[in-house]
Coordinates of C-alpha atoms in Angstrom, one line a residue:
X1 CA 163.7 129.4 97.0
X2 CA 166.0 131.9 98.9
X3 CA 169.2 133.3 97.6
X4 CA 172.1 131.3 98.0
X5 CA 174.2 133.8 100.0
X6 CA 173.0 135.8 103.1
X7 CA 175.1 138.5 101.8
X8 CA 175.1 140.9 98.5
X9 CA 178.8 141.7 98.0
X10 CA 179.3 141.6 94.1
X11 CA 177.8 139.8 91.1
X12 CA 181.1 137.7 90.6
X13 CA 180.0 134.0 90.9
X14 CA 176.4 135.0 91.6
X15 CA 174.3 132.1 89.8
X16 CA 171.8 132.7 87.3
X17 CA 169.1 131.3 89.6
X18 CA 169.8 134.1 92.1
X19 CA 170.1 137.0 89.7
X20 CA 166.6 135.7 88.1
X21 CA 165.1 135.7 91.6
X22 CA 166.1 139.1 92.4
X23 CA 165.0 140.6 89.0
X24 CA 161.6 138.8 89.4
X25 CA 161.3 139.9 92.7
X26 CA 161.9 143.4 91.4
X27 CA 158.7 143.1 89.3
X28 CA 156.7 142.8 92.2
X29 CA 158.1 145.8 94.2
X30 CA 157.8 147.8 90.8
X31 CA 154.0 147.1 91.1
X32 CA 154.2 148.3 94.6
X33 CA 155.7 151.3 93.4
X34 CA 152.9 152.4 91.4
X35 CA 150.2 152.1 94.1
X36 CA 148.7 155.0 95.7
X37 CA 150.4 153.9 99.3
X38 CA 153.9 152.8 98.3
X39 CA 154.6 151.1 101.6
X40 CA 154.4 147.5 102.7
X41 CA 155.0 146.0 106.4
X42 CA 157.6 143.3 104.9
X43 CA 160.5 144.5 107.1
X44 CA 158.6 145.8 110.1
X45 CA 160.8 145.4 113.2
X46 CA 164.1 145.2 111.4
X47 CA 167.0 147.7 111.7
X48 CA 169.4 149.0 108.9
X49 CA 172.3 150.7 109.1
X50 CA 173.6 152.8 106.1
X51 CA 177.1 152.8 106.3
X52 CA 178.1 155.5 103.7
X53 CA 181.8 156.2 104.3
X54 CA 182.2 157.5 100.7
X55 CA 180.2 160.5 99.2
X56 CA 177.0 159.4 97.5
X57 CA 173.5 161.2 97.1
X58 CA 171.7 158.8 94.5
X59 CA 172.5 155.4 95.7
X60 CA 172.1 156.4 99.7
X61 CA 168.5 158.1 99.1
X62 CA 167.6 155.2 96.8
X63 CA 168.6 152.6 99.7
X64 CA 167.0 154.6 102.5
X65 CA 163.8 155.2 100.3
X66 CA 163.4 151.3 99.5
X67 CA 164.1 150.7 103.4
X68 CA 161.3 153.0 104.4
X69 CA 159.1 151.5 101.8
X70 CA 159.6 148.2 103.7
X71 CA 158.9 149.5 106.8
X72 CA 162.5 148.9 108.3
X73 CA 163.7 151.1 111.1
X74 CA 166.7 153.2 109.3
X75 CA 169.9 154.6 110.9
X76 CA 172.0 156.6 108.6
X77 CA 175.9 157.0 109.4
X78 CA 178.3 158.9 107.5
X79 CA 182.2 159.4 108.3
X80 CA 182.0 163.3 108.7
X81 CA 179.9 163.0 112.0
X82 CA 180.9 159.7 113.7
X83 CA 183.9 158.4 115.7
X84 CA 185.5 157.4 112.6
X85 CA 186.6 161.1 112.5
X86 CA 188.0 160.7 116.2
X87 CA 190.3 157.6 115.2
X88 CA 188.1 155.2 115.8
X89 CA 188.7 151.7 113.5
X90 CA 185.9 150.5 111.0
X91 CA 185.9 147.2 112.9
X92 CA 185.3 149.0 116.5
X93 CA 182.5 151.3 114.8
X94 CA 180.6 148.2 113.2
X95 CA 180.9 146.0 116.2
X96 CA 179.4 148.8 118.5
X97 CA 176.4 149.2 115.9
X98 CA 175.9 145.4 116.0
X99 CA 175.9 145.4 119.8
X100 CA 172.6 147.6 119.4
X101 CA 170.8 144.7 117.7
X102 CA 171.0 145.9 113.9
X103 CA 169.8 143.4 111.4
X104 CA 171.6 144.6 108.0
X105 CA 174.5 147.1 107.0
X106 CA 174.3 148.8 103.7
X107 CA 178.3 149.8 103.1
X108 CA 179.8 152.0 100.4
X109 CA 183.5 152.4 101.3
X110 CA 186.4 153.9 99.1
X111 CA 188.4 150.6 99.8
X112 CA 187.8 147.7 97.9
X113 CA 186.9 144.5 99.7
X114 CA 185.5 146.5 102.7
X115 CA 182.1 144.6 102.6
X116 CA 183.9 141.4 102.6
X117 CA 185.6 142.4 105.5
X118 CA 182.4 143.1 107.5
X119 CA 181.3 139.8 106.7
X120 CA 184.1 138.2 108.7
X121 CA 183.4 140.3 111.8
X122 CA 179.6 140.9 112.1
X123 CA 176.6 138.6 112.0
X124 CA 174.3 141.0 110.1
X125 CA 173.3 140.6 106.5
X126 CA 175.9 143.0 104.4
X127 CA 175.1 144.5 101.3
X128 CA 177.9 146.3 98.9
X129 CA 176.8 149.9 97.9
X130 CA 180.0 150.4 96.0
X131 CA 183.5 149.8 97.2
X132 CA 186.5 151.6 95.5
X133 CA 186.6 150.7 91.9
X134 CA 185.7 147.0 92.6
X135 CA 182.0 146.2 92.3
X136 CA 178.5 147.6 92.5
X137 CA 175.9 145.1 92.6
X138 CA 172.6 146.9 92.9
X139 CA 173.6 149.2 90.3
X140 CA 174.2 146.1 87.7
X141 CA 170.9 144.6 89.0
X142 CA 169.0 147.8 88.2
X143 CA 170.7 148.2 84.8
X144 CA 170.1 144.6 83.8
X145 CA 166.3 145.1 85.1
X146 CA 165.7 148.2 82.8
X147 CA 167.4 145.9 80.0
X148 CA 165.2 143.2 80.6
X149 CA 162.2 145.5 80.7
X150 CA 163.0 146.9 77.5
X151 CA 164.2 143.6 75.4
X152 CA 162.1 141.3 77.4
X153 CA 165.3 139.3 78.0
X154 CA 169.0 139.7 78.6
X155 CA 170.0 136.4 76.5
X156 CA 171.8 137.6 73.2
X157 CA 171.4 141.4 74.0
X158 CA 174.5 143.2 73.2
X159 CA 175.5 145.8 75.8
X160 CA 178.5 148.1 75.4
X161 CA 179.7 149.6 78.3
X162 CA 181.4 153.2 77.3
X163 CA 183.9 155.3 79.2
X164 CA 186.2 155.0 82.4
X165 CA 186.1 151.4 82.7
X166 CA 189.2 151.1 84.8
X167 CA 187.7 153.3 87.5
X168 CA 184.4 152.1 87.4
X169 CA 182.7 149.8 90.0
X170 CA 179.9 149.5 87.6
X171 CA 181.3 148.2 84.7
X172 CA 182.9 145.3 86.8
X173 CA 179.6 144.1 88.3
X174 CA 177.8 144.7 84.8
X175 CA 180.3 142.4 83.3
X176 CA 179.9 139.7 85.5
X177 CA 176.1 140.1 85.9
X178 CA 175.5 140.3 82.1
X179 CA 177.6 137.5 81.1
X180 CA 176.0 135.2 83.5
X181 CA 172.7 136.3 82.0
X182 CA 173.8 135.5 78.6
X183 CA 174.2 139.0 77.2
X184 CA 177.0 139.8 74.8
X185 CA 179.1 142.2 76.4
X186 CA 181.7 144.9 74.9
X187 CA 183.7 147.9 76.5
X188 CA 184.6 151.2 74.7
X189 CA 186.7 154.0 75.7
X190 CA 190.6 155.2 75.3
X191 CA 193.3 152.7 75.7
X192 CA 194.5 154.2 79.0
X193 CA 191.0 153.9 80.4
X194 CA 190.4 150.1 79.7
X195 CA 191.9 147.6 82.0
X196 CA 194.6 145.4 80.6
X197 CA 193.6 141.6 79.7
X198 CA 190.0 142.7 80.3
X199 CA 189.2 140.5 77.3
X200 CA 189.9 137.6 79.9
X201 CA 186.3 138.2 81.3
X202 CA 184.7 137.5 77.7
X203 CA 184.2 141.0 76.8
X204 CA 185.1 142.5 73.4
X205 CA 187.1 145.9 73.2
X206 CA 186.2 148.7 70.9
X207 CA 188.4 151.7 70.7
X208 CA 186.1 153.2 68.1
X209 CA 182.9 154.6 69.5
X210 CA 181.1 154.7 66.4
X211 CA 181.9 151.0 66.0
X212 CA 180.5 150.4 69.2
X213 CA 177.4 152.3 68.4
X214 CA 177.0 150.3 65.3
X215 CA 177.1 147.0 66.8
X216 CA 175.4 147.3 70.2
X217 CA 171.8 147.3 71.3
X218 CA 172.3 149.1 74.6
X219 CA 174.9 151.6 75.3
X220 CA 176.0 152.0 79.2
X221 CA 177.6 155.0 79.1
X222 CA 180.2 155.7 82.2
X223 CA 180.9 159.1 83.8
X224 CA 184.5 160.2 83.8
X225 CA 185.7 159.7 87.2
X226 CA 188.2 162.4 87.5
X227 CA 188.4 162.1 91.5
X228 CA 189.4 158.6 91.2
X229 CA 192.3 159.3 88.5
X230 CA 195.6 159.9 89.7
X231 CA 197.1 161.4 86.4
X232 CA 195.8 162.5 83.1
X233 CA 194.4 159.4 81.0
X234 CA 193.5 161.8 78.0
X235 CA 194.5 165.2 76.9
X236 CA 191.3 167.1 77.9
X237 CA 187.9 166.7 78.3
X238 CA 187.1 168.6 74.9
X239 CA 189.2 165.8 73.3
X240 CA 187.5 163.0 75.0
X241 CA 184.1 164.4 73.9
X242 CA 185.3 164.6 70.3
X243 CA 186.5 160.9 70.2
X244 CA 184.2 159.2 72.6
X245 CA 181.1 161.1 73.6
X246 CA 177.6 159.5 72.7
X247 CA 176.1 162.2 70.7
X248 CA 173.0 162.6 68.6
X249 CA 174.9 163.1 65.4
X250 CA 176.8 159.6 65.9
X251 CA 173.2 157.9 66.8
X252 CA 172.0 159.3 63.6
X253 CA 174.6 157.8 61.4
X254 CA 174.4 154.3 63.1
X255 CA 170.6 154.5 61.3
X256 CA 169.3 152.0 64.3
X257 CA 167.3 152.1 67.2
X258 CA 169.8 152.0 70.3
X259 CA 169.2 152.2 74.0
X260 CA 171.0 154.7 76.3
X261 CA 171.6 154.1 80.0
X262 CA 173.8 155.9 82.5
X263 CA 174.3 155.2 86.3
X264 CA 174.8 158.8 86.8
X265 CA 175.6 161.4 87.8
X266 CA 175.9 162.7 84.0
X267 CA 178.6 165.1 83.1
X268 CA 176.4 166.4 80.4
X269 CA 178.2 167.1 77.0
X270 CA 181.2 165.1 78.2
X271 CA 180.7 161.5 77.9
X272 CA 177.1 162.1 76.9
X273 CA 175.5 165.0 75.0
X274 CA 172.2 166.9 76.9
X275 CA 169.9 166.2 73.9
X276 CA 170.8 162.2 74.1
X277 CA 170.3 162.2 77.9
X278 CA 167.0 163.7 77.4
X279 CA 165.9 161.9 74.3
X280 CA 163.5 158.8 74.0
X281 CA 166.4 156.8 73.7
X282 CA 167.5 157.3 77.3
X283 CA 166.0 155.0 79.9
X284 CA 168.0 157.0 82.5
X285 CA 165.0 158.0 84.8
X286 CA 163.7 154.4 84.5
X287 CA 167.1 153.3 86.0
X288 CA 166.4 155.5 89.0
X289 CA 162.8 154.3 89.7
X290 CA 164.1 150.7 88.8
X291 CA 166.7 151.1 91.5
X292 CA 164.4 151.7 94.4
X293 CA 162.6 148.5 93.4
X294 CA 165.8 146.5 93.1
X295 CA 167.0 147.5 96.4
X296 CA 163.8 146.6 97.9
X297 CA 164.0 143.2 96.4
X298 CA 167.5 142.6 97.7
X299 CA 166.5 144.0 101.1
X300 CA 163.5 141.8 101.2
X301 CA 165.4 138.8 99.8
X302 CA 168.0 138.8 102.6
X303 CA 165.8 140.2 105.3
X304 CA 163.4 137.5 105.2
X305 CA 165.4 134.5 103.7
X306 CA 162.5 133.7 101.1

């Protein structure tokens, strides 16, 4: 059974069947990544353009590795070395790329809705690798896969997303995907970093990190995105750490096992203490490995139509 859409633009309104198919297919590619030869010929002959018009290391490398593991031809494209720098529009750039017979585009862009725009002017499959503070669907899928790997299910698991919710594309995709899969979702952070009316998405809101830790099974801790903040949303990083950081002392007080996720990069000893990031409770490096397998699954399902 193929996916219901020929693009992956976000997780809002993606049906449960599609998410299950993506996560189940990821399991097959996790097995491939454990082999001595971590490569399959699945997308041989297909050309994928990585159109990263916003800085990225982890996501770009993860996509490129996934594409090469599937034997696709890969073209990397960044704004700093392209005609966009000379004033060419995004529309002209991608239409020129498509004239070269490409099959898929992975796009990261600071502007919300950029991947949706590409679907209107191109025939290639489009994958959203992050658009502004809107969505980052493959990050949410790898988060969900990591949670399912740990708990055996997403149904009924309480996941609290902690930190800069307002500026996070990871938060929104996680909320959409986790709610669809039956998880309980909450958010925690300073009032200034929690979007108004977020409760309408079916999430609980905590302003007390100690309560969030007591009630959640999983904390998905987000980076403070200073580069996206147009004004001061809290007095200082020191105060943020004092009131909202996930620390070993706070976890110990909760007297329960809790799982820690973080999409990276980590501001160590700001939103997450270094000893927690490196502890047995942390699945952060599992997320990184699962990210390659999730992206292989997305590329495979879109590229083959299976």
